[in-house]
Amino acid sequence: MGLNILIVDDSPIMRSMIKRILNLSGLDIGEMRFAGNGDEGLAVMNAHWVDLVVADLNMPVMDGFEMISRMRGDEVLRNIPVIVVSTEGSGTKIGKLRGMGVTGIVHKPFSPEEILKAVNEVVYEAANEN
Amino acid sequence: MKIENLAHTLEATASSVLGEAAFAMVDGPSDWDEPPQLLPAKDMIAARLQFQGPFTGSMFLAAPVTLAHELAANMLGLELVDPEAALRRGDAVGELLNMICGNLLPLIAGSAPEFSIGAPATVDCAAARAMAGSHPEDLRAVVALLVEDEPVEAALLLDDFPTEAATLP
């Protein structure tokens, strides 16, 4: 079974870039879904099986912090691994993410290799925990 | 950081982001004999965003339409003739601005402070230029770059500049 991946970013070009990198990666990918903010992301997760979330932080309506916080408080969604892809440079916010259990943090601008490294690490961690 | 060093930091950050994210060749002031000739506003795509934190302000980035198309194609790994490149050229300028801002603010304020960066929006280039031109000189940094031999403009407009930030290197 391929990985079902949800990409949450308000930038259409960023969603397309990440989708393209993942499609060319050779990873076994099942469904790839998209959301423009955290609220839409949660709705997708509640409606479909998602194995991995790749999310931005700064988004309108509901930002990435709030989305991850709600995921961690939800019985069903709490264990879905999250990779954050963001321009965030504040050490305080990065620390907050790590405290929320986010281990995959990729800083924009990124190379395809950085995304794939984060995906492989996070998926490997999740497989070892289960 | 001294206010007079902002332009240099903005130029370096914009060059780095354009090179890394869009694989573009960038020439700054040290590479040219004369400043690049700016294009009419109607030939440009401009994006603007606002940020809040220890200090507040806005940024804008403007690129010629032809270059924005090329940047979008590069970011997406598409051929120039691909219709998606044309569709995404405004997004490309906005996302590059977002990356420049996200990378620039910690260089000015250090990595501890938290900033909230708003979503970039496409704006009228003439209006953005006028806004930058009328902003107090001691609170603005405006730079021109040659990107793939086309003129790109970037501006950082601060509403305030706290003493703590001014003491950073």
CSV table of C-alpha atoms in Angstrom, one decimal:
chain,number,residue,atom,x,y,z
A,1,MET,CA,0.0,0.0,0.0
A,2,GLY,CA,1.4,3.4,-1.0
A,3,LEU,CA,1.7,6.3,1.4
A,4,ASN,CA,-1.3,8.6,1.4
A,5,ILE,CA,0.1,12.1,1.7
A,6,LEU,CA,-1.7,15.4,2.5
A,7,ILE,CA,0.0,18.7,1.5
A,8,VAL,CA,-1.2,21.7,3.4
A,9,ASP,CA,0.0,25.0,2.1
A,10,ASP,CA,-1.8,28.2,1.0
A,11,SER,CA,0.6,28.7,-1.9
A,12,PRO,CA,-0.5,26.8,-5.0
A,13,ILE,CA,3.0,26.9,-6.4
A,14,MET,CA,4.4,25.4,-3.2
A,15,ARG,CA,1.8,22.6,-3.3
A,16,SER,CA,2.8,21.9,-6.9
A,17,MET,CA,6.5,21.9,-6.1
A,18,ILE,CA,6.2,19.4,-3.2
A,19,LYS,CA,3.8,17.2,-5.2
A,20,ARG,CA,6.3,17.1,-8.1
A,21,ILE,CA,9.2,16.3,-5.8
A,22,LEU,CA,7.3,13.4,-4.2
A,23,ASN,CA,6.1,12.1,-7.5
A,24,LEU,CA,9.6,12.0,-8.9
A,25,SER,CA,11.1,10.5,-5.7
A,26,GLY,CA,10.4,6.9,-6.3
A,27,LEU,CA,8.5,6.6,-3.1
A,28,ASP,CA,5.5,4.3,-3.1
A,29,ILE,CA,2.7,6.9,-3.0
A,30,GLY,CA,-1.0,6.1,-2.8
A,31,GLU,CA,-3.3,9.1,-2.8
A,32,MET,CA,-2.0,12.7,-2.7
A,33,ARG,CA,-4.4,15.3,-1.4
A,34,PHE,CA,-4.2,19.0,-0.9
A,35,ALA,CA,-5.5,21.7,1.4
A,36,GLY,CA,-5.0,25.5,1.5
A,37,ASN,CA,-5.0,25.9,5.3
A,38,GLY,CA,-5.1,24.0,8.6
A,39,ASP,CA,-8.9,23.9,8.8
A,40,GLU,CA,-9.2,22.4,5.3
A,41,GLY,CA,-6.3,20.0,6.2
A,42,LEU,CA,-8.2,18.7,9.3
A,43,ALA,CA,-11.3,18.2,7.1
A,44,VAL,CA,-9.3,16.1,4.7
A,45,MET,CA,-7.8,14.1,7.5
A,46,ASN,CA,-11.2,13.4,9.0
A,47,ALA,CA,-12.6,12.3,5.6
A,48,HIS,CA,-9.7,10.3,4.2
A,49,TRP,CA,-6.9,8.0,5.5
A,50,VAL,CA,-3.7,10.0,5.6
A,51,ASP,CA,-0.3,8.5,6.4
A,52,LEU,CA,1.8,11.7,6.3
A,53,VAL,CA,1.1,15.4,6.4
A,54,VAL,CA,3.5,18.0,4.8
A,55,ALA,CA,2.4,21.4,6.1
A,56,ASP,CA,3.3,25.1,6.0
A,57,LEU,CA,3.1,27.2,9.2
A,58,ASN,CA,2.0,30.6,8.0
A,59,MET,CA,-1.5,30.1,6.5
A,60,PRO,CA,-4.7,32.1,6.6
A,61,VAL,CA,-7.8,30.8,8.5
A,62,MET,CA,-5.9,28.2,10.5
A,63,ASP,CA,-2.1,28.2,10.7
A,64,GLY,CA,0.1,25.1,10.9
A,65,PHE,CA,0.6,25.3,14.7
A,66,GLU,CA,-3.1,25.3,15.4
A,67,MET,CA,-3.6,22.4,12.9
A,68,ILE,CA,-0.9,20.3,14.5
A,69,SER,CA,-2.1,21.1,18.0
A,70,ARG,CA,-5.6,19.9,17.1
A,71,MET,CA,-4.2,16.8,15.5
A,72,ARG,CA,-2.2,16.0,18.7
A,73,GLY,CA,-5.4,16.4,20.7
A,74,ASP,CA,-7.4,14.0,18.5
A,75,GLU,CA,-7.6,10.3,19.2
A,76,VAL,CA,-7.5,9.4,15.5
A,77,LEU,CA,-5.1,12.0,14.1
A,78,ARG,CA,-2.6,12.3,16.9
A,79,ASN,CA,-0.1,9.8,15.5
A,80,ILE,CA,0.0,11.0,11.9
A,81,PRO,CA,3.6,12.2,11.3
A,82,VAL,CA,4.0,15.8,10.2
A,83,ILE,CA,6.7,17.4,8.2
A,84,VAL,CA,6.8,21.2,8.4
A,85,VAL,CA,8.0,23.1,5.3
A,86,SER,CA,8.3,26.8,6.2
A,87,THR,CA,10.3,30.0,6.0
A,88,GLU,CA,10.1,30.1,9.8
A,89,GLY,CA,13.4,31.2,11.3
A,90,SER,CA,12.4,31.8,14.9
A,91,GLY,CA,14.2,29.4,17.2
A,92,THR,CA,11.4,29.8,19.7
A,93,LYS,CA,8.8,28.6,17.1
A,94,ILE,CA,11.0,25.7,16.0
A,95,GLY,CA,11.4,24.7,19.7
A,96,LYS,CA,7.6,24.8,20.0
A,97,LEU,CA,7.2,22.5,17.0
A,98,ARG,CA,9.7,20.0,18.4
A,99,GLY,CA,7.7,20.1,21.7
A,100,MET,CA,4.6,19.1,19.6
A,101,GLY,CA,6.5,16.1,18.3
A,102,VAL,CA,7.4,17.4,14.9
A,103,THR,CA,10.7,16.0,13.9
A,104,GLY,CA,10.7,16.8,10.2
A,105,ILE,CA,11.3,20.5,9.7
A,106,VAL,CA,12.4,21.8,6.3
A,107,HIS,CA,13.4,25.4,5.8
A,108,LYS,CA,12.4,27.2,2.6
A,109,PRO,CA,14.1,27.5,0.2
A,110,PHE,CA,14.7,23.8,0.1
A,111,SER,CA,16.2,21.2,-2.2
A,112,PRO,CA,14.3,18.1,-3.3
A,113,GLU,CA,16.8,16.1,-1.3
A,114,GLU,CA,15.9,17.9,1.9
A,115,ILE,CA,12.2,17.1,1.4
A,116,LEU,CA,13.0,13.4,0.6
A,117,LYS,CA,15.4,13.1,3.6
A,118,ALA,CA,12.7,14.4,5.9
A,119,VAL,CA,10.0,12.1,4.4
A,120,ASN,CA,12.2,9.1,4.8
A,121,GLU,CA,13.2,9.9,8.3
A,122,VAL,CA,9.7,10.7,9.5
A,123,VAL,CA,8.2,7.6,7.8
A,124,TYR,CA,11.0,5.4,9.2
A,125,GLU,CA,10.4,6.8,12.8
A,126,ALA,CA,6.6,6.2,12.5
A,127,ALA,CA,7.1,2.7,11.2
A,128,ASN,CA,9.4,1.9,14.2
A,129,GLU,CA,6.9,3.3,16.7
A,130,ASN,CA,4.0,1.2,15.4
B,1,MET,CA,21.9,45.8,12.6
B,2,LYS,CA,22.4,49.4,11.4
B,3,ILE,CA,19.6,50.7,9.3
B,4,GLU,CA,22.1,51.4,6.5
B,5,ASN,CA,23.1,47.8,6.3
B,6,LEU,CA,19.5,46.7,5.6
B,7,ALA,CA,19.8,47.2,1.9
B,8,HIS,CA,22.9,45.0,1.7
B,9,THR,CA,21.3,42.3,3.8
B,10,LEU,CA,18.1,42.5,1.6
B,11,GLU,CA,20.1,42.2,-1.5
B,12,ALA,CA,22.1,39.2,-0.3
B,13,THR,CA,19.0,37.4,1.0
B,14,ALA,CA,17.0,38.0,-2.2
B,15,SER,CA,19.9,36.9,-4.3
B,16,SER,CA,20.3,33.7,-2.3
B,17,VAL,CA,16.6,32.9,-2.3
B,18,LEU,CA,16.2,33.5,-6.1
B,19,GLY,CA,19.2,31.4,-6.8
B,20,GLU,CA,18.3,28.5,-4.5
B,21,ALA,CA,14.5,28.4,-5.1
B,22,ALA,CA,14.3,29.4,-8.7
B,23,PHE,CA,17.8,28.5,-10.0
B,24,ALA,CA,18.2,32.0,-11.3
B,25,MET,CA,21.5,33.8,-12.0
B,26,VAL,CA,21.5,37.0,-10.0
B,27,ASP,CA,23.8,40.0,-10.3
B,28,GLY,CA,23.9,42.6,-7.6
B,29,PRO,CA,25.3,46.2,-7.6
B,30,SER,CA,28.9,44.9,-7.3
B,31,ASP,CA,28.5,43.1,-10.6
B,32,TRP,CA,27.3,46.0,-12.8
B,33,ASP,CA,28.6,49.3,-14.0
B,34,GLU,CA,25.3,51.1,-14.0
B,35,PRO,CA,22.0,50.3,-12.1
B,36,PRO,CA,19.6,48.3,-14.3
B,37,GLN,CA,17.0,50.2,-16.2
B,38,LEU,CA,13.6,49.6,-14.5
B,39,LEU,CA,10.8,48.5,-16.7
B,40,PRO,CA,7.3,50.2,-16.9
B,41,ALA,CA,5.0,49.0,-14.1
B,42,LYS,CA,2.6,47.5,-16.6
B,43,ASP,CA,5.3,45.0,-17.6
B,44,MET,CA,5.9,43.9,-14.0
B,45,ILE,CA,4.3,41.4,-11.6
B,46,ALA,CA,4.5,42.6,-8.0
B,47,ALA,CA,3.7,41.0,-4.7
B,48,ARG,CA,3.5,42.5,-1.3
B,49,LEU,CA,3.2,41.1,2.3
B,50,GLN,CA,3.1,42.5,5.8
B,51,PHE,CA,4.8,41.3,8.9
B,52,GLN,CA,4.4,41.9,12.6
B,53,GLY,CA,6.7,41.1,15.5
B,54,PRO,CA,9.3,43.1,17.5
B,55,PHE,CA,9.0,45.5,14.6
B,56,THR,CA,6.4,45.7,11.9
B,57,GLY,CA,6.5,46.5,8.2
B,58,SER,CA,6.0,45.3,4.7
B,59,MET,CA,8.0,44.0,1.8
B,60,PHE,CA,7.4,44.0,-1.9
B,61,LEU,CA,9.1,42.2,-4.8
B,62,ALA,CA,8.5,43.0,-8.5
B,63,ALA,CA,9.7,41.0,-11.5
B,64,PRO,CA,9.1,41.4,-15.2
B,65,VAL,CA,6.3,39.3,-16.5
B,66,THR,CA,8.6,37.3,-18.7
B,67,LEU,CA,11.0,36.6,-15.8
B,68,ALA,CA,8.2,35.7,-13.5
B,69,HIS,CA,7.1,33.1,-16.1
B,70,GLU,CA,10.6,31.7,-16.2
B,71,LEU,CA,10.9,31.7,-12.4
B,72,ALA,CA,7.6,29.8,-12.1
B,73,ALA,CA,8.8,27.2,-14.7
B,74,ASN,CA,12.1,26.8,-12.9
B,75,MET,CA,10.5,26.4,-9.5
B,76,LEU,CA,8.1,23.7,-10.9
B,77,GLY,CA,10.6,22.0,-13.1
B,78,LEU,CA,8.5,22.8,-16.2
B,79,GLU,CA,9.2,23.7,-19.8
B,80,LEU,CA,8.5,27.4,-20.5
B,81,VAL,CA,5.8,26.4,-22.9
B,82,ASP,CA,3.9,24.5,-20.2
B,83,PRO,CA,0.6,26.5,-19.5
B,84,GLU,CA,1.0,25.9,-15.8
B,85,ALA,CA,4.1,28.1,-15.8
B,86,ALA,CA,2.0,31.0,-17.1
B,87,LEU,CA,-0.7,30.2,-14.6
B,88,ARG,CA,1.7,30.3,-11.6
B,89,ARG,CA,3.9,33.3,-12.3
B,90,GLY,CA,2.1,35.5,-9.8
B,91,ASP,CA,2.3,32.8,-7.2
B,92,ALA,CA,6.0,32.4,-7.9
B,93,VAL,CA,6.7,36.1,-7.2
B,94,GLY,CA,4.6,35.9,-4.0
B,95,GLU,CA,6.2,32.7,-2.8
B,96,LEU,CA,9.7,34.1,-3.5
B,97,LEU,CA,8.8,37.2,-1.5
B,98,ASN,CA,7.6,35.0,1.3
B,99,MET,CA,10.9,33.2,1.4
B,100,ILE,CA,12.9,36.4,1.2
B,101,CYS,CA,11.0,37.8,4.1
B,102,GLY,CA,11.2,34.7,6.2
B,103,ASN,CA,14.9,34.5,5.8
B,104,LEU,CA,15.6,38.2,6.1
B,105,LEU,CA,13.8,38.9,9.4
B,106,PRO,CA,16.0,36.6,11.6
B,107,LEU,CA,19.1,38.2,10.0
B,108,ILE,CA,17.8,41.6,11.2
B,109,ALA,CA,16.3,40.7,14.6
B,110,GLY,CA,18.2,37.5,15.5
B,111,SER,CA,16.6,34.0,15.8
B,112,ALA,CA,14.8,34.4,19.1
B,113,PRO,CA,12.0,36.9,18.3
B,114,GLU,CA,8.8,35.6,16.7
B,115,PHE,CA,7.3,37.3,13.6
B,116,SER,CA,4.0,36.7,12.0
B,117,ILE,CA,4.3,36.9,8.3
B,118,GLY,CA,1.1,37.6,6.3
B,119,ALA,CA,0.2,35.9,3.0
B,120,PRO,CA,1.7,37.6,0.0
B,121,ALA,CA,-0.8,39.3,-2.4
B,122,THR,CA,-0.3,40.4,-6.0
B,123,VAL,CA,-0.4,44.2,-6.1
B,124,ASP,CA,-0.2,46.9,-8.7
B,125,CYS,CA,3.5,47.6,-9.3
B,126,ALA,CA,3.1,51.4,-9.8
B,127,ALA,CA,1.3,51.6,-6.4
B,128,ALA,CA,3.9,49.5,-4.7
B,129,ARG,CA,6.7,51.6,-6.2
B,130,ALA,CA,4.9,54.8,-5.0
B,131,MET,CA,4.5,53.4,-1.5
B,132,ALA,CA,8.2,52.5,-1.3
B,133,GLY,CA,9.2,55.9,-2.8
B,134,SER,CA,7.2,57.8,-0.2
B,135,HIS,CA,8.3,55.8,2.8
B,136,PRO,CA,10.7,57.5,5.2
B,137,GLU,CA,14.2,57.0,4.0
B,138,ASP,CA,15.6,56.0,7.4
B,139,LEU,CA,13.1,53.1,7.6
B,140,ARG,CA,13.3,51.6,4.1
B,141,ALA,CA,15.7,49.5,2.0
B,142,VAL,CA,15.1,49.3,-1.7
B,143,VAL,CA,17.3,47.3,-4.0
B,144,ALA,CA,17.5,46.4,-7.7
B,145,LEU,CA,19.0,43.2,-8.9
B,146,LEU,CA,19.6,41.8,-12.3
B,147,VAL,CA,18.1,38.4,-12.4
B,148,GLU,CA,18.8,36.4,-15.6
B,149,ASP,CA,19.6,39.9,-17.1
B,150,GLU,CA,16.2,41.3,-16.2
B,151,PRO,CA,15.6,44.0,-13.5
B,152,VAL,CA,14.0,42.9,-10.3
B,153,GLU,CA,13.0,45.3,-7.4
B,154,ALA,CA,12.8,44.4,-3.8
B,155,ALA,CA,11.9,46.7,-0.9
B,156,LEU,CA,11.7,46.4,2.9
B,157,LEU,CA,9.5,49.1,4.5
B,158,LEU,CA,9.7,49.3,8.3
B,159,ASP,CA,7.1,51.0,10.4
B,160,ASP,CA,9.5,51.2,13.3
B,161,PHE,CA,13.0,50.0,14.0
B,162,PRO,CA,13.7,49.2,17.7
B,163,THR,CA,16.9,50.0,19.4
B,164,GLU,CA,17.5,46.3,20.1
B,165,ALA,CA,17.5,45.4,16.4
B,166,ALA,CA,19.7,48.4,15.7
B,167,THR,CA,22.4,47.0,18.0
B,168,LEU,CA,22.7,43.7,16.2
B,169,PRO,CA,25.6,43.3,13.8
